[in-house]
Coordinates of C-alpha atoms in Angstrom, one line a residue:
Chain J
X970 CA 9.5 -10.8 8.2
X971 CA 13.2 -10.2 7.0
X972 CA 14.6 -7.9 8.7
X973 CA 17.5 -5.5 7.2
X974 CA 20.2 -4.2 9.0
X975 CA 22.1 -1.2 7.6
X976 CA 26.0 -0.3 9.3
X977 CA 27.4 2.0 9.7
X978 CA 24.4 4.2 11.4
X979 CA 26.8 7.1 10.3
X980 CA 29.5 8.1 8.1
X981 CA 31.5 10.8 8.1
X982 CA 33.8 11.3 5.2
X983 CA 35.3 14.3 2.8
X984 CA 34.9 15.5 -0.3
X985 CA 36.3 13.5 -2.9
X986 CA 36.1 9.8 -0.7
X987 CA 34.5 7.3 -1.5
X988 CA 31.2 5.6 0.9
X989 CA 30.7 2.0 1.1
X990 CA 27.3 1.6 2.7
X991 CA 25.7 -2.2 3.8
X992 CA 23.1 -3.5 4.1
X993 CA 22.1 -7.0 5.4
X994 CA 19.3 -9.5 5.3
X995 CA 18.0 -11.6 8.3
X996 CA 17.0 -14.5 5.2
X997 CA 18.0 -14.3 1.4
X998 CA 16.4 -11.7 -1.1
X999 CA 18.0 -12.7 -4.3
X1000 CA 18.7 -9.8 -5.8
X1001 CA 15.4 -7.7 -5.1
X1002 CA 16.4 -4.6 -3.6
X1003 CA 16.8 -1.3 -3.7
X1004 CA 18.5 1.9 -2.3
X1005 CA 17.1 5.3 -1.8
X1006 CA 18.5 8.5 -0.8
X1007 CA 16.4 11.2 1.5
X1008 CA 17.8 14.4 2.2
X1009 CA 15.9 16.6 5.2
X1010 CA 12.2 17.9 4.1
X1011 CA 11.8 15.8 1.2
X1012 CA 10.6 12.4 0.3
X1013 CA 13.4 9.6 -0.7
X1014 CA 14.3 9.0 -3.9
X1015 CA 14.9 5.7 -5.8
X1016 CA 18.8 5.2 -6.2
X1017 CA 19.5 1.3 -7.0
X1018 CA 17.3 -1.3 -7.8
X1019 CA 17.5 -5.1 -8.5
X1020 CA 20.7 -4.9 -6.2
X1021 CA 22.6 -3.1 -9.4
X1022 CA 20.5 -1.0 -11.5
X1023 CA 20.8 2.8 -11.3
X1024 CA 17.2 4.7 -11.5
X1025 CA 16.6 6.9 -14.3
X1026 CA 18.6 10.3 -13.7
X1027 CA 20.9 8.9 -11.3
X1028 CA 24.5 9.4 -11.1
X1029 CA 27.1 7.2 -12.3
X1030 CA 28.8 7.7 -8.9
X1031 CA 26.2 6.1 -7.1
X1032 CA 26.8 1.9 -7.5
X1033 CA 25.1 -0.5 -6.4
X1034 CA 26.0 -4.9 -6.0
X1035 CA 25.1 -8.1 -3.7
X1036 CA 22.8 -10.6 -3.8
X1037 CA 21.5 -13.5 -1.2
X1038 CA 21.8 -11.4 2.5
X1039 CA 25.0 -9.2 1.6
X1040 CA 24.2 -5.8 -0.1
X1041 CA 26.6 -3.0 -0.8
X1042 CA 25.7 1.1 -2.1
X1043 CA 29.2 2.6 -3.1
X1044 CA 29.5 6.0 -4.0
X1045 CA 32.3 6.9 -5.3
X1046 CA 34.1 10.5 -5.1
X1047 CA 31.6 11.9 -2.5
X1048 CA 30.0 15.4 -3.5
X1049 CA 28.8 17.5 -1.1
X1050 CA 25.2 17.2 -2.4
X1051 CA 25.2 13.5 -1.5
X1052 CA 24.9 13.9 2.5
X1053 CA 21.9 12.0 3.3
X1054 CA 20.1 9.8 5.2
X1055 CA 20.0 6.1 2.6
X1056 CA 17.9 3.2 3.2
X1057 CA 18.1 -0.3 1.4
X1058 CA 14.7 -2.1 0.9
X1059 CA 13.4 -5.6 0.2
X1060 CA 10.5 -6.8 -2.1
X1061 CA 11.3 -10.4 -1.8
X1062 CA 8.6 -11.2 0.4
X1063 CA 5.5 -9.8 2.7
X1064 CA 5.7 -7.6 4.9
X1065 CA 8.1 -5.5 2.6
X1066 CA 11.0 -3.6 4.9
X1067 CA 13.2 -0.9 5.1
X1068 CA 16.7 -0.9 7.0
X1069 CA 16.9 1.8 9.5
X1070 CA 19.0 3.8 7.5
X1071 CA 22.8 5.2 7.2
X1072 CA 23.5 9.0 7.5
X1073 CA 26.2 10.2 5.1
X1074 CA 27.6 13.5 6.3
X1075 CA 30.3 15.4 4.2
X1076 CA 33.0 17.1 6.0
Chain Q
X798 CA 5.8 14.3 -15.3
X799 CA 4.7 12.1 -13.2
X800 CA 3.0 13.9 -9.9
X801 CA 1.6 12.9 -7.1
X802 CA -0.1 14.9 -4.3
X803 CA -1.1 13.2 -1.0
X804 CA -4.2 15.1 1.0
X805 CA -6.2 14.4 4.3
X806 CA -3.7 14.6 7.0
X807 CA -4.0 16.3 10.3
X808 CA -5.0 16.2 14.1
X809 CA -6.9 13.4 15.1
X810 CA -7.6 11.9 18.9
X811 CA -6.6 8.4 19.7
X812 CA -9.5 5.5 18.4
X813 CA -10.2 8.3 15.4
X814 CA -10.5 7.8 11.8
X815 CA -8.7 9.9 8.8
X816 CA -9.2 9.3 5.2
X817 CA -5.8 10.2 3.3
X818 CA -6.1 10.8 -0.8
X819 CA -3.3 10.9 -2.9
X820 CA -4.2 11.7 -6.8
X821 CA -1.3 10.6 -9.4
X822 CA -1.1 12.3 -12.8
X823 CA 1.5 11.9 -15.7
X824 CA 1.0 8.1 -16.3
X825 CA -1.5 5.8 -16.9
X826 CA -2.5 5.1 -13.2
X827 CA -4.6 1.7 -13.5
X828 CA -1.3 0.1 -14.8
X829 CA 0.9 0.3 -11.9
X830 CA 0.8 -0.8 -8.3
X831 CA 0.6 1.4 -5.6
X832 CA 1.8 1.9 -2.2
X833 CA 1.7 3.9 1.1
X834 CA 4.7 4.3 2.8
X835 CA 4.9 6.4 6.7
X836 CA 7.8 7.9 8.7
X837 CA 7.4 9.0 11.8
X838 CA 8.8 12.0 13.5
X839 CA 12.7 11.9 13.2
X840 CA 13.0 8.2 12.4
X841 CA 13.0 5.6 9.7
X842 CA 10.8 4.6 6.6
X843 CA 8.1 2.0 7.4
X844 CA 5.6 0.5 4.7
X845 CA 2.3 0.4 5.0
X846 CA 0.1 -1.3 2.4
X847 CA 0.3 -2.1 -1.3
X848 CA -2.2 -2.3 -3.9
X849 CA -2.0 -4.1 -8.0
X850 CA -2.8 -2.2 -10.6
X851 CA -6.9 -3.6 -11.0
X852 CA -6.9 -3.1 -7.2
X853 CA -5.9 -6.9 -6.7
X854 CA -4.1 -7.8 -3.7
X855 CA -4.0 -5.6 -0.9
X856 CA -1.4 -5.8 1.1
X857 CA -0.4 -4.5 4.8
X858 CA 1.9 -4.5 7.4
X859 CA 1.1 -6.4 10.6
X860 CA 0.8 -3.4 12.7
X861 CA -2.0 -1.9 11.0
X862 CA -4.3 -4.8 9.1
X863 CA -7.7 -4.7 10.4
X864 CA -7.4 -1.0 10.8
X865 CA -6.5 0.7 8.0
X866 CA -7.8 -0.4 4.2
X867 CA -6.0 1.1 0.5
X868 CA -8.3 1.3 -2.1
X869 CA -8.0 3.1 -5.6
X870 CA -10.2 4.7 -8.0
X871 CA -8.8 4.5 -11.9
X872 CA -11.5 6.9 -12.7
X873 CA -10.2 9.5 -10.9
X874 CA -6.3 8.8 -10.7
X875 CA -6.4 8.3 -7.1
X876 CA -5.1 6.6 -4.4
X877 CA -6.8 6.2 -0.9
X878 CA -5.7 4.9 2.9
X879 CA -8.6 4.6 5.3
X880 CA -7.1 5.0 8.8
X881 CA -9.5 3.9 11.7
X882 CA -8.7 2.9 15.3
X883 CA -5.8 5.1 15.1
X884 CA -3.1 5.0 17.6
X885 CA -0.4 7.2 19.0
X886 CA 1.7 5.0 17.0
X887 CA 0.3 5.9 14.2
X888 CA 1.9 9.1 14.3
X889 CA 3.7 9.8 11.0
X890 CA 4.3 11.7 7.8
X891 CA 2.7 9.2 5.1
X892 CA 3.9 9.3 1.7
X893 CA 2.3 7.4 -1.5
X894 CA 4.6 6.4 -4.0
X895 CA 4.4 4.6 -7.3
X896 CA 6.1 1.2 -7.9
X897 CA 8.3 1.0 -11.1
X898 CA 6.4 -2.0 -12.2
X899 CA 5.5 -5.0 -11.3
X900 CA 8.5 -5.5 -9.1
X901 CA 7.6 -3.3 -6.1
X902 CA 10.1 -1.1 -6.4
X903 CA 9.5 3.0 -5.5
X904 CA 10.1 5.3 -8.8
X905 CA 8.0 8.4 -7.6
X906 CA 7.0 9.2 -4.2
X907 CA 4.0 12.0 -3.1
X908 CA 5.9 15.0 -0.6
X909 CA 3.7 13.3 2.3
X910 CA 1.0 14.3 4.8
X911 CA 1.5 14.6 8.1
X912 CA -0.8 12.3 10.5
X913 CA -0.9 13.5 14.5
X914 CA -2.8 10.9 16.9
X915 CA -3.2 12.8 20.2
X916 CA -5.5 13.8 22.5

């Protein structure tokens, strides 16, 4: 199983900054994953996928890059809307994974 | 607009069954994978099982083959997770969600039904 580990757990910043989020794989994915972003109540939502690609109706703000074990999700110039819990995910192999998430909170 | 719409959640005792539904509408259903996808109560997201398109390849993770099975119906746009032996564990909001294509990533996710094993 590859297991991905997502630091920091959380991150605190202001309006305005911008959030460097990582994630890491126990063994190399290429460049098959993806980010999503779930705020409380609702069901995630697909931010980043193939390591770089921005989903449909997503913000330019919201970048992703990586490949092999090291992934990044940047978002630059933080808006308030953007606090939220965001997970990175593999499809490289079964079982497919989750990290264990990184909670953005806006000042 | 693609919908989806998760049913058959709720209460259940420890070694019970529960039969969740999720019917999809707003594509064409038969030509994209599907998934199941849980979080429990105030933690992370964990997947479940995945199933192709035709219904080829069923997937699951370790924790819950033997015990639960996905199937699909194209007839009738809809998505199914049999749930038996169920465990405390088990305990979870389960969400379906479409993959974007062949590579198994989520585009659209169901707003989830809550699953409570307990006696």
């Amino acid at each position: 199983e590859t297991v991905l580990t997502q630091s920091p757990a959380t991150l605190s910043l202001s309006p305005g900054e911008r959030a460097a989020l990582s994630c890491r794989a126990s063994q190399s994915v290429s460049n098959k994953l993806a980010w999503y972003q779930q705020k409380p109540g609702q069901a995630p939502r697909l931010l980043i996928y193939d390591a770089s690609n921005r989903a449909t109706g997503i913000p330019a703000r919201f970048s992703g890059s990586g490949s092999g074990t090291d992934f990044t999700l940047t978002i630059s110039g933080l808006e308030p809307e953007d606090s939220a819990v965001y997970y990175c995910h593999h499809r490289s192999n079964w079982p497919l994974t989750f990290g264990g998430g990184t909670k953005v909170e806006i000042k | 607009e693609v919908q989806l719409l998760e049913s058959g959640g709720g209460l259940v005792q420890p070694g019970g069954s529960l039969r969740l539904s999720c019917a999809a509408s707003g594509f064409t259903f038969s030509n994209f994978p599907m998934t199941w996808v849980r979080q429990a109560p105030g933690k992370g997201l964990e997947w479940v099982s995945f199933i192709g398109g035709s219904g080829v390849g069923p997937m699951y993770t370790d924790s819950v083959k033997g015990r639960f099975t996905i199937s699909r119906d194209n007839s009738k746009n809809t998505l199914f997770l049999q749930m038996n032996s169920l465990r405390a564990e088990d305990t979870a909001v389960y969400y379906c969600a479409k993959c974007i294509d062949s590579r198994c990533y989520f585009d659209y996710w169901g707003h989830g039904t809550l699953v409570t094993v307990s006696s």
